[in-house]
Amino acid sequence: GLPIKRALEVAGIPYTAVSKNSLLKHPVIKTVIDYLTIVVTLAGNKSGGEQAWWDLMYQLDFVEEDMVNIGRFMKENVKSENITKKLYENLDTLPLSSSGRLAARLLIERIKSILPEINSPITELLSVLYARAGILPRQMNVETREIMLNLNKLLEIAANHIEFYGSGAENFLQYLA
């Protein structure tokens, strides 16, 4: 990495360097990981995933009152083995505002459309997720170029991961953690 950076600097070519750690802090990558976490949790019928739900709900149009009602539902079901499954099955039936109901439906639809791809190699799963979770930018500008670079970088990391550790989504999530 360093010799390449030096060569680019000497040649006066602008570049952007992305390390795995800074990449994982990028909002769009966090969103991808949140969707991936929920899908892996659902497919494996595992517990956990609450934080991923909160992250995604904060991004969508849930008003404060909706968040309170969702929080109450989560608290009531905290003893349930599988909070992610409960949310997946009930989010759009909770007492929410009209914008909250729309956001809940959208979130559930996105997850539902990604779920069938769970056993695809991680690179394919990510490509499907990018398309179906509404993550890909609609038009190109400086900001969206950075988003695309980061999404492509994550795909590169996934491709390298397959080469050394196999193509499973759960395995990839653990590697990122």
Short mmCIF file of C-alpha atoms in Angstrom, two decimals, residues 44-142:
data_model
loop_
_atom_site.label_atom_id
_atom_site.label_comp_id
_atom_site.label_asym_id
_atom_site.label_seq_id
_atom_site.Cartn_x
_atom_site.Cartn_y
_atom_site.Cartn_z
CA GLY A 44 -30.08 -18.58 11.43
CA ASN A 45 -33.04 -18.12 13.78
CA LYS A 46 -30.62 -16.53 16.24
CA SER A 47 -31.07 -14.02 19.04
CA GLY A 48 -29.73 -10.47 18.90
CA GLY A 49 -29.69 -7.83 16.20
CA GLU A 50 -31.47 -5.12 18.22
CA GLN A 51 -28.84 -2.47 17.52
CA ALA A 52 -29.07 -3.10 13.77
CA TRP A 53 -32.85 -2.51 13.92
CA TRP A 54 -32.39 0.73 15.88
CA ASP A 55 -29.75 1.98 13.41
CA LEU A 56 -32.04 1.35 10.44
CA MET A 57 -35.11 2.82 12.17
CA TYR A 58 -33.21 6.01 13.02
CA GLN A 59 -32.44 6.43 9.31
CA LEU A 60 -36.04 5.97 8.22
CA ASP A 61 -39.01 8.25 8.95
CA PHE A 62 -39.97 7.02 12.38
CA VAL A 63 -41.15 9.88 14.60
CA GLU A 64 -40.23 9.92 18.28
CA GLU A 65 -43.58 8.46 19.33
CA ASP A 66 -43.04 5.52 16.94
CA MET A 67 -39.61 4.90 18.46
CA VAL A 68 -41.16 4.88 21.94
CA ASN A 69 -43.80 2.34 20.85
CA ILE A 70 -41.19 0.16 19.14
CA GLY A 71 -38.97 0.41 22.23
CA ARG A 72 -41.90 -0.67 24.41
CA PHE A 73 -42.56 -3.65 22.11
CA MET A 74 -38.88 -4.65 22.29
CA LYS A 75 -38.88 -4.34 26.07
CA GLU A 76 -42.01 -6.51 26.37
CA ASN A 77 -40.41 -9.13 24.13
CA VAL A 78 -36.89 -8.96 25.54
CA LYS A 79 -37.33 -12.38 27.17
CA SER A 80 -38.35 -13.82 23.80
CA GLU A 81 -35.43 -15.78 22.36
CA ASN A 82 -35.57 -14.00 19.06
CA ILE A 83 -36.27 -10.27 19.11
CA THR A 84 -35.25 -9.92 15.45
CA LYS A 85 -37.86 -12.49 14.37
CA LYS A 86 -40.50 -10.78 16.55
CA LEU A 87 -39.72 -7.38 15.01
CA TYR A 88 -39.67 -8.82 11.49
CA GLU A 89 -43.10 -10.39 12.02
CA ASN A 90 -44.72 -7.52 13.96
CA LEU A 91 -43.07 -4.18 13.16
CA ASP A 92 -45.68 -3.14 10.61
CA THR A 93 -48.56 -4.11 12.94
CA LEU A 94 -47.43 -1.93 15.88
CA PRO A 95 -49.31 1.30 16.73
CA LEU A 96 -47.30 3.68 14.53
CA SER A 97 -47.87 7.04 12.84
CA SER A 98 -48.76 6.88 9.13
CA SER A 99 -45.16 7.74 8.18
CA GLY A 100 -43.97 5.13 10.69
CA ARG A 101 -46.20 2.47 9.16
CA LEU A 102 -44.84 3.27 5.70
CA ALA A 103 -41.26 3.16 6.97
CA ALA A 104 -41.94 -0.14 8.79
CA ARG A 105 -43.43 -1.66 5.64
CA LEU A 106 -40.49 -0.47 3.56
CA LEU A 107 -37.98 -1.90 6.03
CA ILE A 108 -39.76 -5.28 6.21
CA GLU A 109 -40.11 -5.43 2.39
CA ARG A 110 -36.39 -4.73 1.95
CA ILE A 111 -35.43 -7.44 4.44
CA LYS A 112 -37.91 -9.87 2.86
CA SER A 113 -36.39 -9.27 -0.59
CA ILE A 114 -32.81 -9.84 0.64
CA LEU A 115 -33.55 -12.92 2.79
CA PRO A 116 -33.86 -15.49 -0.05
CA GLU A 117 -30.26 -14.68 -1.11
CA ILE A 118 -28.78 -15.53 2.31
CA ASN A 119 -26.98 -18.64 1.05
CA SER A 120 -25.46 -16.91 -1.98
CA PRO A 121 -21.73 -16.16 -1.84
CA ILE A 122 -21.20 -12.99 0.23
CA THR A 123 -20.21 -10.91 -2.83
CA GLU A 124 -23.51 -11.79 -4.57
CA LEU A 125 -25.48 -11.26 -1.35
CA LEU A 126 -23.92 -7.80 -0.95
CA SER A 127 -24.72 -6.86 -4.57
CA VAL A 128 -28.35 -7.88 -4.05
CA LEU A 129 -28.46 -6.03 -0.73
CA TYR A 130 -27.05 -2.84 -2.31
CA ALA A 131 -29.79 -2.94 -4.95
CA ARG A 132 -32.74 -3.98 -2.77
CA ALA A 133 -32.03 -1.95 0.37
CA GLY A 134 -32.11 1.34 -1.53
CA ILE A 135 -28.43 1.96 -0.84
CA LEU A 136 -27.17 2.65 -4.37
CA PRO A 137 -27.09 6.37 -5.20
CA ARG A 138 -29.55 7.53 -7.87
CA GLN A 139 -27.22 10.09 -9.46
CA MET A 140 -23.49 10.61 -9.44
CA ASN A 141 -21.81 13.55 -7.76
CA VAL A 142 -18.83 14.01 -5.43
#
